[in-house]
Coordinates of C-alpha atoms in Angstrom, one line a residue:
X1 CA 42.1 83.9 178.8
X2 CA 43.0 84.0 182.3
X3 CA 40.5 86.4 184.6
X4 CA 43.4 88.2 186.3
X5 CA 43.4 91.5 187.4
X6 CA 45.7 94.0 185.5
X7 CA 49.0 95.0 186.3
X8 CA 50.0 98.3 188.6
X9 CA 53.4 99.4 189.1
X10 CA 55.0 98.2 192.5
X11 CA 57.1 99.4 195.4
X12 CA 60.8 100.1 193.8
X13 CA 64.0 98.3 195.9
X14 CA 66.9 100.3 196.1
X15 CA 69.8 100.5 193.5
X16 CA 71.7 96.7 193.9
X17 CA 75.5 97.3 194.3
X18 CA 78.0 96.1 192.1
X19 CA 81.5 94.6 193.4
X20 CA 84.3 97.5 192.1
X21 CA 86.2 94.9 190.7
X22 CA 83.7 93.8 187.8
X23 CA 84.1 96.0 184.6
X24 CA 81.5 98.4 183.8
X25 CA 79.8 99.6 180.4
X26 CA 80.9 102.8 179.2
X27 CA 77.5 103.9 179.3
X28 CA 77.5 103.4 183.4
X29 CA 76.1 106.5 184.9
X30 CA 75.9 108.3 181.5
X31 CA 72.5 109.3 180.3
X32 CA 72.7 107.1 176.9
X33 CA 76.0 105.3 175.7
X34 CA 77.8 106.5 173.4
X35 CA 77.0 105.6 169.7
X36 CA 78.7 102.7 168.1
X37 CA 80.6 102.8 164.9
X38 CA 82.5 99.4 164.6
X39 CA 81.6 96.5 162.2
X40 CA 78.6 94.2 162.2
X41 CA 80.9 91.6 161.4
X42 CA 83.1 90.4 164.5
X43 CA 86.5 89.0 164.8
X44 CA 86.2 85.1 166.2
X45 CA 88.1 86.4 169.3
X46 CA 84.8 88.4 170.1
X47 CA 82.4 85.7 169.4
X48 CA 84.3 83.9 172.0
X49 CA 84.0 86.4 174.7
X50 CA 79.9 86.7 173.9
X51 CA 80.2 83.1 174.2
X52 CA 81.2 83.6 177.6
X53 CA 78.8 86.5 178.2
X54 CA 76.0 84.6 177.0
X55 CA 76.4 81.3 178.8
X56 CA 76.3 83.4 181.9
X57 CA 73.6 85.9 181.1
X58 CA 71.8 82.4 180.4
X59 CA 72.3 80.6 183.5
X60 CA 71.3 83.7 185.9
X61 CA 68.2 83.7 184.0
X62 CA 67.9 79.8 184.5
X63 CA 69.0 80.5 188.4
X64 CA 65.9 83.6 188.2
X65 CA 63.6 80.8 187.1
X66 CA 63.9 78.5 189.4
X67 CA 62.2 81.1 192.0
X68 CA 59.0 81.5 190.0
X69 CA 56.2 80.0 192.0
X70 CA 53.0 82.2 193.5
X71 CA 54.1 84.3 196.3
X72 CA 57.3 85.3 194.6
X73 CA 57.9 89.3 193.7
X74 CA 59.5 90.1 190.6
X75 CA 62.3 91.8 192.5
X76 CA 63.4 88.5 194.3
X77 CA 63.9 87.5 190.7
X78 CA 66.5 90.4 189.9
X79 CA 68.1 89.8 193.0
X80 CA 69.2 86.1 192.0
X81 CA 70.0 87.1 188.8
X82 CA 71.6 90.0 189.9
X83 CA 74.0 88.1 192.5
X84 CA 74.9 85.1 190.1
X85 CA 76.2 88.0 187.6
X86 CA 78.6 89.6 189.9
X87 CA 79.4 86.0 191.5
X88 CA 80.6 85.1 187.7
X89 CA 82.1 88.7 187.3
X90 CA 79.7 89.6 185.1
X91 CA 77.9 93.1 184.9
X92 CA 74.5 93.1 184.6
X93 CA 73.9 95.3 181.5
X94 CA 70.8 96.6 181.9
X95 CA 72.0 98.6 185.0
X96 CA 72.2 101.9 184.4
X97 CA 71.5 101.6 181.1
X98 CA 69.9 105.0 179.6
X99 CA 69.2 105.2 183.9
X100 CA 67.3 101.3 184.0
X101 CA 67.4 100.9 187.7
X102 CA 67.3 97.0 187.5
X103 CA 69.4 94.1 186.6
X104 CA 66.8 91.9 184.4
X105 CA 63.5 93.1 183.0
X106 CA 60.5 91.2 184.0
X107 CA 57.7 91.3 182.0
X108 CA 54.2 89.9 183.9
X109 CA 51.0 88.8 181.3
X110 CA 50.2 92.1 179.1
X111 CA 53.6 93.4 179.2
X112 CA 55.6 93.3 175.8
X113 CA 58.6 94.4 177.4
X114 CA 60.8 96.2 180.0
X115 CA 58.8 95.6 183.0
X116 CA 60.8 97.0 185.8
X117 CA 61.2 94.1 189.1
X118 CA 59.2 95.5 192.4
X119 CA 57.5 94.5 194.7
X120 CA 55.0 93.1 192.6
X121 CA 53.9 89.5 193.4
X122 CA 53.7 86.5 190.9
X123 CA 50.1 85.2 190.9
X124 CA 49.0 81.5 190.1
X125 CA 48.0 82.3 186.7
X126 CA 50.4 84.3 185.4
X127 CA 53.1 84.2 182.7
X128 CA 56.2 85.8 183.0
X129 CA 59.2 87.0 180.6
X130 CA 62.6 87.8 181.9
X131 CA 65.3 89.6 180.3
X132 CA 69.2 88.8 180.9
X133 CA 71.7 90.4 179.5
X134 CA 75.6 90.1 181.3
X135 CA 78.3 91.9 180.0
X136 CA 81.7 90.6 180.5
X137 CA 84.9 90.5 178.7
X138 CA 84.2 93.8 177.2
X139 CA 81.1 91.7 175.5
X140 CA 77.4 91.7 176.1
X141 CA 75.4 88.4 175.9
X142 CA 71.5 88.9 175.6
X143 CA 68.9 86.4 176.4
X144 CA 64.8 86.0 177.7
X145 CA 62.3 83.4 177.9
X146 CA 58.4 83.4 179.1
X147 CA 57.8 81.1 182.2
X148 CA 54.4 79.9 183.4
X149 CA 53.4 80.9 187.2
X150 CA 51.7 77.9 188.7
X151 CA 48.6 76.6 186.8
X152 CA 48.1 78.7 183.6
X153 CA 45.3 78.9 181.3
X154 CA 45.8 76.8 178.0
X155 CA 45.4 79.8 175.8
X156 CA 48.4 81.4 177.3
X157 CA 50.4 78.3 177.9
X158 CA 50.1 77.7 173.9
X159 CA 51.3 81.5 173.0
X160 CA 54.9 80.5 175.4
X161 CA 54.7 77.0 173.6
X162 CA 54.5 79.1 169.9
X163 CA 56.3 82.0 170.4
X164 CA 59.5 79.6 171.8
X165 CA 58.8 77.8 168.2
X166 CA 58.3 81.3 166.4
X167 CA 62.5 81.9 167.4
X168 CA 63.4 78.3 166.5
X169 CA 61.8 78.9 163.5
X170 CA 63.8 82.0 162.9
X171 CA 67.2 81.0 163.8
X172 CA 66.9 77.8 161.2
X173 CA 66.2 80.8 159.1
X174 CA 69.5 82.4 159.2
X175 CA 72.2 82.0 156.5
X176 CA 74.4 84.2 154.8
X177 CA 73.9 85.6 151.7
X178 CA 69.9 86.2 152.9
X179 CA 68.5 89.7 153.9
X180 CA 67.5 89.7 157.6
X181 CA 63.9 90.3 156.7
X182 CA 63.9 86.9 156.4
X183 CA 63.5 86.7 159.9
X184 CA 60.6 88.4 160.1
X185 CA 59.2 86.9 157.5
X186 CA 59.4 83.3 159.3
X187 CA 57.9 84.5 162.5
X188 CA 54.9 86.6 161.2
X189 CA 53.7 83.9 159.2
X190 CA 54.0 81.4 161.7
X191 CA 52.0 83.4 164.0
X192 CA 49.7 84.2 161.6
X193 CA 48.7 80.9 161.6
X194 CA 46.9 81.3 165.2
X195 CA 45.9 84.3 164.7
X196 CA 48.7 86.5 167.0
X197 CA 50.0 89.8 167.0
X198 CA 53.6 90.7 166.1
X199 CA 55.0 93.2 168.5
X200 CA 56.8 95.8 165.7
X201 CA 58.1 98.3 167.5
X202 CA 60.5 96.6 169.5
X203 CA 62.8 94.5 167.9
X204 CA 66.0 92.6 167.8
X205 CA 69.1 94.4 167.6
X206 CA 73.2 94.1 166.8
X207 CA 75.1 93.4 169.9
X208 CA 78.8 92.5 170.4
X209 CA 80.7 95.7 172.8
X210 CA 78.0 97.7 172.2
X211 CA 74.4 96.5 173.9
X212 CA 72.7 98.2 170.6
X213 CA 74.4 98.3 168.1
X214 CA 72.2 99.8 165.8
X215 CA 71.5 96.6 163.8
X216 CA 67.6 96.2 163.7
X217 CA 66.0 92.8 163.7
X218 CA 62.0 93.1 162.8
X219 CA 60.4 90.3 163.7
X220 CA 57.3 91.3 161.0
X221 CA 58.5 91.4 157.1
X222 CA 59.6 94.6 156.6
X223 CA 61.0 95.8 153.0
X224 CA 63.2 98.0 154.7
X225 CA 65.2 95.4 156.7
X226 CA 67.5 94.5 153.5
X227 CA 70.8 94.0 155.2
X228 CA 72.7 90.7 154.3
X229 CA 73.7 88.5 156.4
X230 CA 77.6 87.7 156.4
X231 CA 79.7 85.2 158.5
X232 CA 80.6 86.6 161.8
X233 CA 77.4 89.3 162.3
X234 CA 76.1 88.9 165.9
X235 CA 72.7 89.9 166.9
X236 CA 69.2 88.8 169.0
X237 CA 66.2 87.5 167.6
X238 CA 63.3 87.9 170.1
X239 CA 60.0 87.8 168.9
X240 CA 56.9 89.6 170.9
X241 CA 53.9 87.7 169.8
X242 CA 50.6 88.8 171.7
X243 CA 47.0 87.0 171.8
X244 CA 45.3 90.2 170.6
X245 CA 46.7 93.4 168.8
X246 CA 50.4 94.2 168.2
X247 CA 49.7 98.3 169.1
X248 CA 50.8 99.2 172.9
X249 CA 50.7 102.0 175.4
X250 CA 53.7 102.8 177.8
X251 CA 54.0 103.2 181.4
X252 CA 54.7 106.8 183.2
X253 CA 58.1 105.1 184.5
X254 CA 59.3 104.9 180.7
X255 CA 60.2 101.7 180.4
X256 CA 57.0 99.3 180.9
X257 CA 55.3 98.6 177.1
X258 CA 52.1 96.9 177.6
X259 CA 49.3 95.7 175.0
X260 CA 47.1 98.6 174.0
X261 CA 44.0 95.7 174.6
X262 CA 46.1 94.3 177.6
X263 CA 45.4 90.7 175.8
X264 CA 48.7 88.6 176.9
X265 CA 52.2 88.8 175.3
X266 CA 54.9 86.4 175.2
X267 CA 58.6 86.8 174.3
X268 CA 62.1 84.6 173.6
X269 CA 65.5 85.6 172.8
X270 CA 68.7 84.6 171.9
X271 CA 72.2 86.0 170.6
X272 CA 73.8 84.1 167.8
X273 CA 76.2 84.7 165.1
X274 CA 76.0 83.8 161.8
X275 CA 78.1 81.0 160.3
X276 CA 79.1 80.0 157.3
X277 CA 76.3 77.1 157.0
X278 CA 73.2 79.1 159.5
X279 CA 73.4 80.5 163.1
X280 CA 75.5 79.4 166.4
X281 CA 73.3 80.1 170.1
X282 CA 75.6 82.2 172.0
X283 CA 73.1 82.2 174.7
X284 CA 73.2 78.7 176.0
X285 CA 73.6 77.3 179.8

């Protein structure tokens, strides 16, 4: 594992603006959106608009990327992301969300999850997740992947390489008429294999108009996730695999989820719906 020092919280930017013509969430300077009650099941009209959310939510994150390189702060990479949204009249979704004061999460080496972009400076070394989601159309389309900074210590470079293959492995996974503990299922014993944590208390989740829907994805087999899967259910599968223990502490801010043995995490996610014959990427450039 790589020597680097640990993570601190950085210097905050302010608040990016959003042009007044792009639609907001209804959840836009409310403390927590409102609950939603709708169907798992979407009409193909609304697959088509997350098609369009996701494509976009997937190329700012692709734009983000190409700015990762030593030197580079996390909040240079919101701020691409962040302008390629609005320049596709798209929302960035985490914005304001339950009071999230950026447009992506990025999450640096023992972060699980929700790292907040500052001023905080990539290192040669260093692995880094980030987090997408754009919401257009009325839609949300939800998306991350784990980049390497520079030259990266094989041990890390193989968790990206596995946990990418641990959400292959779980969308092949997908058909109707299976309970979504399926999922889990795939990508806790593929990690097993090598050894890895699964992350369990962060999961995937429904999404369609709502960000959350309320539709859990584990990504470990749980007996409780018994929901079958039908044609037309949208949702993310984003597995947190970690090189030591799955257990985690949180940041002050309330947001940043780290590794309670600060070992190295990796994460990927897509939004798909669920066909008739498997699962269709709606999170594709």
């Amino acid at each position: 594992m790589s020597g680097q020092s640990l993570l601190v919280p950085g210097e905050l930017s302010p608040t990016r603006s959003v042009p007044g013509n792009i639609r907001r969430p209804e959840y836009v300077g409310k403390p927590a959106p409102t609950p939603y009650t709708g169907p798992e099941v979407q009409t193909p009209e609304t697959v088509e608009a997350m098609r369009v959310a996701g494509r976009i939510a997937a190329r700012a994150m692709e734009e983000a990327a190409k700015h990762i390189a030593p030197g580079v702060t996390t909040d240079e990479l919101d701020r691409v992301a962040h302008e390629y949204m609005c320049d596709h009249g798209a929302y960035p979704s985490t914005l304001g969300y339950r009071g999230y004061p950026k447009s992506l999460c990025s999450s640096v080496n023992e972060v699980i999850c929700h790292g907040i972009p500052d001023s905080t400076v990539l290192r040669d070394g260093d692995i880094v997740n980030l987090d997408v989601t754009a919401y257009i159309g009325g839609v949300h389309g939800d998306n991350n992947a784990t980049y390497l900074v520079g030259d990266v210590d094989e041990e890390s470079r193989l968790l990206v390489e596995r946990t990418r293959e641990s959400l292959a492995r779980a969308i092949k996974a997908v058909k109707p008429g299976r309970q979504i503990n399926i999922i889990g299922r795939v990508i806790e014993s593929y990690a097993k294999r090598f050894g890895y944590g699964v992350v369990r208390d962060f999961t995937g989740h429904g999404i369609n108009t709502s960000f959350h829907s309320g539709l859990i994805v584990p990504h470990y087999d749980s007996p409780h996730a018994t929901t079958v899967m039908q044609p037309g259910m949208t949702f993310t599968i984003e597995p947190m695999l970690t090189l030591g223990t799955h257990e985690y502490d949180m940041w002050d801010d309330g947001w940043t989820v780290v590794t309670k043995d600060r070992r190295r995490t990796a994460q990927f996610e897509h939004t798909l719906v669920v066909t008739d014959s498997g699962a269709d990427i709606l999170t594709l450039p």
